Short mmCIF file of C-alpha atoms in Angstrom, two decimals:
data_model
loop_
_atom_site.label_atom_id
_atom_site.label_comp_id
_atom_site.label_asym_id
_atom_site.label_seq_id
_atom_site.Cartn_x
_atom_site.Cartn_y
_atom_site.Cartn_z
CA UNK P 1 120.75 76.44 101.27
CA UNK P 2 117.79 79.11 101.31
CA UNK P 3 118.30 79.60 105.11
CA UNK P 4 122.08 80.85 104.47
CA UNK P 5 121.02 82.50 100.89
CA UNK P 6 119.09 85.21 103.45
CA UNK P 7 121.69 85.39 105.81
CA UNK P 8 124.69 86.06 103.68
CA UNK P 9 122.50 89.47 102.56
CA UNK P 10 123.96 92.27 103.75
CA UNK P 11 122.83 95.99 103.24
CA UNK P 12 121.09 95.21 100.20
CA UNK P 13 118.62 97.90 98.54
CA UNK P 14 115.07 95.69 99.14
CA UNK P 15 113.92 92.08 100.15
CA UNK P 16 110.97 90.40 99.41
CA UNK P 17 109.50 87.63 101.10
CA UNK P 18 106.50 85.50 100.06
CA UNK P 19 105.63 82.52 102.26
CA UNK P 20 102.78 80.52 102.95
CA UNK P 21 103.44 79.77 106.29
CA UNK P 22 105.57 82.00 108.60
CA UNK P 23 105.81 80.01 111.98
CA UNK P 24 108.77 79.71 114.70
CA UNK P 25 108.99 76.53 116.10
CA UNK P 26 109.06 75.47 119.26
CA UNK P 27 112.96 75.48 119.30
CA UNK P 28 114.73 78.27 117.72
CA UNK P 29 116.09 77.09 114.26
CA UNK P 30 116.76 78.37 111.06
CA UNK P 31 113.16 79.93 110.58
CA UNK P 32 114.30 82.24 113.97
CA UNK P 33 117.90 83.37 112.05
CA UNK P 34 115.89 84.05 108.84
CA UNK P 35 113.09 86.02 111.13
CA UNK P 36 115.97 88.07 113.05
CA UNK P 37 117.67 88.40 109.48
CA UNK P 38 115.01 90.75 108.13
CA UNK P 39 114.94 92.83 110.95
CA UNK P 40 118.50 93.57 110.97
CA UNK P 41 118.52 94.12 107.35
CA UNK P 42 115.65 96.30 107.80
CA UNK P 43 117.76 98.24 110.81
CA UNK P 44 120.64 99.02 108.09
CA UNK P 45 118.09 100.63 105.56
CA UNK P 46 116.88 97.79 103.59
CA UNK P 47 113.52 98.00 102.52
CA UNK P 48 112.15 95.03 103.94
CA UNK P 49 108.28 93.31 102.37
CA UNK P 50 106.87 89.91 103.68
CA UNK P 51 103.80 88.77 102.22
CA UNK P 52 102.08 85.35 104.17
CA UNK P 53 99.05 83.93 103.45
CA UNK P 54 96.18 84.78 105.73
CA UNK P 55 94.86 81.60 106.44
CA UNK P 56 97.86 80.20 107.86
CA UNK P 57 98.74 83.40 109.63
CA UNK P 58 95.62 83.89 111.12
CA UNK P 59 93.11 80.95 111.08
CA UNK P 60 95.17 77.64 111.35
CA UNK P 61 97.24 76.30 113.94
CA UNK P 62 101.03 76.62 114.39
CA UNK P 63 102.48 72.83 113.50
CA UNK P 64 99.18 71.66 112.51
CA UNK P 65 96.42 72.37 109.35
CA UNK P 66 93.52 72.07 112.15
CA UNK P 67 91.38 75.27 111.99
CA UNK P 68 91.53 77.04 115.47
CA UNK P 69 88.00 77.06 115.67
CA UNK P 70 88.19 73.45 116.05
CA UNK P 71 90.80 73.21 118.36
CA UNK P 72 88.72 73.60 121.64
CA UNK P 73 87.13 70.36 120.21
CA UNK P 74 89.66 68.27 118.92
CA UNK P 75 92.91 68.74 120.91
CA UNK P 76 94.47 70.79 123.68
CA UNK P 77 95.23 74.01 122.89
CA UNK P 78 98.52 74.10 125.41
CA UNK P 79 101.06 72.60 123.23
CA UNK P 80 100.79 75.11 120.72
CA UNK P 81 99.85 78.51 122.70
CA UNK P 82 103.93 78.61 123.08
CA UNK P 83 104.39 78.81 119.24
CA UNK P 84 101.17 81.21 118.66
CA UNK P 85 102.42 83.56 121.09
CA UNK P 86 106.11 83.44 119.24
CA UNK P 87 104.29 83.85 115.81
CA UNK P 88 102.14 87.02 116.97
CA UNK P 89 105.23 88.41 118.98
CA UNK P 90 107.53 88.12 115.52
CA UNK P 91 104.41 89.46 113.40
CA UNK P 92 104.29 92.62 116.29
CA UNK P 93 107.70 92.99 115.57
CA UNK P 94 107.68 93.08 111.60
CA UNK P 95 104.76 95.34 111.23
CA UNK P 96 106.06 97.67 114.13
CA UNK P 97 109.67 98.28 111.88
CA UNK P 98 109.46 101.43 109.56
CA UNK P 99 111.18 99.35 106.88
CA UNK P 100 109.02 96.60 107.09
CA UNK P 101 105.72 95.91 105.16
CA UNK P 102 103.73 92.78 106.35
CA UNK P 103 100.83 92.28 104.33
CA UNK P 104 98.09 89.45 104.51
CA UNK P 105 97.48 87.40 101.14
CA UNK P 106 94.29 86.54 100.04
CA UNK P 107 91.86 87.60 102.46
CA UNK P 108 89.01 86.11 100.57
CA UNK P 109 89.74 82.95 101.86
CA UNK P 110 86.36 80.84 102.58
CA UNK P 111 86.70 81.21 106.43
CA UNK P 112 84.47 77.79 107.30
CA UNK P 113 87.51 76.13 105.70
CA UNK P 114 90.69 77.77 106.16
CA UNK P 115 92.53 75.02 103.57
CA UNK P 116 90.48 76.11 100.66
CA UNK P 117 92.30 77.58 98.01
CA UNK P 118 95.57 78.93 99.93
CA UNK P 119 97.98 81.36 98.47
CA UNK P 120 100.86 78.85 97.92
CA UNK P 121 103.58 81.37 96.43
CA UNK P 122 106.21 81.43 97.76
CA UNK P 123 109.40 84.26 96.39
CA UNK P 124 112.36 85.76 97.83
CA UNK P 125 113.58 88.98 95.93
CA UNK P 126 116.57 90.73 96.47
CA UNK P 127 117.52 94.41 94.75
CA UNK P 128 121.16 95.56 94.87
CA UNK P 129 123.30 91.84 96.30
CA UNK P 130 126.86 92.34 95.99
CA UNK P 131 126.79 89.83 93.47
CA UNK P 132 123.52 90.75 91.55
CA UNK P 133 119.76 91.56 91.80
CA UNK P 134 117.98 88.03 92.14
CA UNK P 135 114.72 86.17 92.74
CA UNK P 136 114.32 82.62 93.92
CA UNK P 137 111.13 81.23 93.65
CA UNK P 138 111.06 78.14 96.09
CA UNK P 139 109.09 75.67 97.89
CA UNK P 140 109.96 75.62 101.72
CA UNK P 141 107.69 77.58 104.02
CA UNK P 142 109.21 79.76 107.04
CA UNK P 143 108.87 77.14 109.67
CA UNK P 144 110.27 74.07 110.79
CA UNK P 145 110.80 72.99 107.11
CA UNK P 146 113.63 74.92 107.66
CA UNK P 147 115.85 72.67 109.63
CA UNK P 148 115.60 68.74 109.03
CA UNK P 149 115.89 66.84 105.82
CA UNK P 150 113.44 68.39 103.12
CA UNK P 151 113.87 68.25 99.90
CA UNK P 152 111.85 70.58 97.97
CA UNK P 153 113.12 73.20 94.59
CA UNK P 154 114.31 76.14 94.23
CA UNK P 155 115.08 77.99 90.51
CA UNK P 156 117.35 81.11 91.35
CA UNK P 157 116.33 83.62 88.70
CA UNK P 158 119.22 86.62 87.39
CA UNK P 159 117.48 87.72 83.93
CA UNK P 160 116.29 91.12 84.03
CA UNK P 161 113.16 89.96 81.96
CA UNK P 162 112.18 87.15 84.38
CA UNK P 163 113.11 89.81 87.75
CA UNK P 164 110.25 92.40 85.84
CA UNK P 165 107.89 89.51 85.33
CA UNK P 166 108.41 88.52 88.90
CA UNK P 167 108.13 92.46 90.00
CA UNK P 168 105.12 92.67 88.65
CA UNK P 169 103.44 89.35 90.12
CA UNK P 170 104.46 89.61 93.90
CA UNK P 171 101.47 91.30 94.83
CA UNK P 172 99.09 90.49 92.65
CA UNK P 173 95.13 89.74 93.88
CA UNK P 174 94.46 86.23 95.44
CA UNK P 175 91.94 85.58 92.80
CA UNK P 176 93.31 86.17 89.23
CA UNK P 177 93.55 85.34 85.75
CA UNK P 178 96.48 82.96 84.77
CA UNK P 179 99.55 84.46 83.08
CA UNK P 180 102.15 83.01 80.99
CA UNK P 181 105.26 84.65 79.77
CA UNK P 182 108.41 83.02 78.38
CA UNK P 183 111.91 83.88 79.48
CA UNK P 184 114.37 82.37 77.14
CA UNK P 185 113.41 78.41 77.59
CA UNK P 186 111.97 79.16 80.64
CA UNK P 187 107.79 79.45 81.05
CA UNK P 188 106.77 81.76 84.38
CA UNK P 189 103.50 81.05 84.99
CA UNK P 190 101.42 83.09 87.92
CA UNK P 191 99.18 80.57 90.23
CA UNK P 192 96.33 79.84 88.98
CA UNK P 193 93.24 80.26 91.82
CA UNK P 194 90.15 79.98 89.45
CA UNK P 195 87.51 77.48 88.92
CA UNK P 196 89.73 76.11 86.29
CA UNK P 197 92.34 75.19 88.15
CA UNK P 198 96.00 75.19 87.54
CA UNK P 199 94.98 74.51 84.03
CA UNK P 200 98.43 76.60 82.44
CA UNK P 201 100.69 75.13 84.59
CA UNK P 202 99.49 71.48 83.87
CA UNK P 203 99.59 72.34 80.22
CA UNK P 204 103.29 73.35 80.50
CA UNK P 205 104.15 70.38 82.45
CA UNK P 206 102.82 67.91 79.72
CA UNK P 207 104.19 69.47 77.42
CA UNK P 208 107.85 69.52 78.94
CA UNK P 209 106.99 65.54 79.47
CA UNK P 210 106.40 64.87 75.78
CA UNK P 211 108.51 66.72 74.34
CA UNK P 212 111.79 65.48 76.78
CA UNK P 213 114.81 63.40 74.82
CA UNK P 214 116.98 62.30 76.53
CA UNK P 215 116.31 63.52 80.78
CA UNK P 216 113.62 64.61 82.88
CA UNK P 217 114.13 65.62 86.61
CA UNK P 218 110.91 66.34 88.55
CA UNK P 219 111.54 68.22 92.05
CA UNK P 220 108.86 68.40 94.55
CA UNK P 221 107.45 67.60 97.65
CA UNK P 222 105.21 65.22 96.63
CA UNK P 223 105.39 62.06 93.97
CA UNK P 224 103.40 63.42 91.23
CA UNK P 225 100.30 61.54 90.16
CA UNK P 226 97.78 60.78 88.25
CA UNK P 227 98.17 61.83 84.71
CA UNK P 228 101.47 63.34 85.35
CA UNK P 229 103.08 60.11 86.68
CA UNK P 230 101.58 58.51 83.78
CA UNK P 231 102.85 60.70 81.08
CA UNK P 232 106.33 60.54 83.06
CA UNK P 233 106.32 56.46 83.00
CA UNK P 234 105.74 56.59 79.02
CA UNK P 235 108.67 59.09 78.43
CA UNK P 236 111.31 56.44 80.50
CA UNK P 237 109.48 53.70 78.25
CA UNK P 238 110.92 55.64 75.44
CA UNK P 239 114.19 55.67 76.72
CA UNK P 240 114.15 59.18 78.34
CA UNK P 241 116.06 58.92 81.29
CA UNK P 242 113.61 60.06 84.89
CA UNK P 243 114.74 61.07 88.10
CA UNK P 244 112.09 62.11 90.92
CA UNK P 245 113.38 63.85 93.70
CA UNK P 246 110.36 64.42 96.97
CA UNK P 247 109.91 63.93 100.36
CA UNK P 248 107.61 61.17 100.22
CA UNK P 249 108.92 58.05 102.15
CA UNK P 250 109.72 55.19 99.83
CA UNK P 251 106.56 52.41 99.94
#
């Protein structure tokens, strides 16, 4: 559970926090324990970072992906001004802590449209657990994803080689060249926002498709498709056995 993952940390050296979205929901959940988390770790010393994407932070809605320069024209602000007010309140208090750093990711967003090219990383790093220094690199946001069913993947990291490589890509610029390094059998591969695309990841992933034997689990929060659905239908044709794991509803 990444919700209790956070809270079991206790006077650890550093945590970082990359999210795309950092919202508290209308009802106090998990995304309030994991807010209220940081700033008591940060009261007992711990060098606190959280990283969220500026266009969610600061030019979408809370709950929704409608600009707010649209909202005057396409619903009623009301519903939401409860959750914007919680959002700016818990972004006063993070950036008013000593031993918390809040910083904006990728401020060169296109501002017309907000959901163009978003900075979709999402990492939690921890220096000096009990147990051991750690990264998880994840797919829930800090929001109401948080409580509720989802389903989404997680790979909890402990090799010293991956922890550098992860180090040295937490803040990197919005806008950069891919990067590939491998880790054992594992590929860590930065996002990719350049008018190529995510052209290193989707390599790796066909790659891992044709070459699989006997299993292939695919962990997401959406069915894959197009090519990749297609490449993963001809590897259970050839006996491979598939499991897809999302939160798409069956149709």
């Amino acid at each position: 559970n990444f919700t209790q993952l956070i809270l079991e940390q206790k006077n650890v050296e550093s945590l970082a926090l990359i999210t795309m979205t950092y919202d508290l929901p209308f009802k106090d959940g998990n995304a309030a324990k994991v807010h209220n988390q940081l700033l008591t770790l940060a009261d007992n010393g711990t060098s606190v970072h959280v990283g969220v994407d500026h266009a969610y932070a600061n030019l979408l809605m809370a709950q929704t992906d409608i600009p707010k320069a649209l909202v005057p024209f396409l619903t009623r602000r009301q519903p939401y001004k409860a959750v914007e007010e919680k959002k700016k309140k818990a972004f006063r208090e993070l950036s008013a802590h000593p031993n918390i750093n809040l910083l904006f990711e990728g401020k060169g967003h296109r501002k017309v449209i907000p959901l163009h090219n978003l900075d979709h990383r999402k990492t939690l790093r921890v220096r000096g657990s009990a147990l051991n220094d750690f990264a998880v690199i994840y797919g829930f946001n800090i929001n109401y994803q948080l409580d509720g069913q989802i389903i989404d993947s997680g790979i909890y990291l402990t090799d010293p080689n991956a922890l550098a490589w992860i180090d040295n890509n937490l803040e990197t610029g919005h806008f950069t060249q891919p990067d590939k390094k491998k880790v054992g059998n594992l590929s860590l591969i930065t996002r990719e926002l350049t008018p190529e695309g995510d052209r290193l990841a989707d390599e790796e992933i066909k790659d891992v498709i044709d070459h699989a034997e006997n299993e292939l689990l695919f962990c997401g929060q959406f069915v894959p498709d197009g090519k990749e659905f297609e490449d993963m239908y001809n590897a259970a044709k050839r006996g491979v056995k598939v499991s897809i794991f999302t939160n798409n509803p069956a149709t």
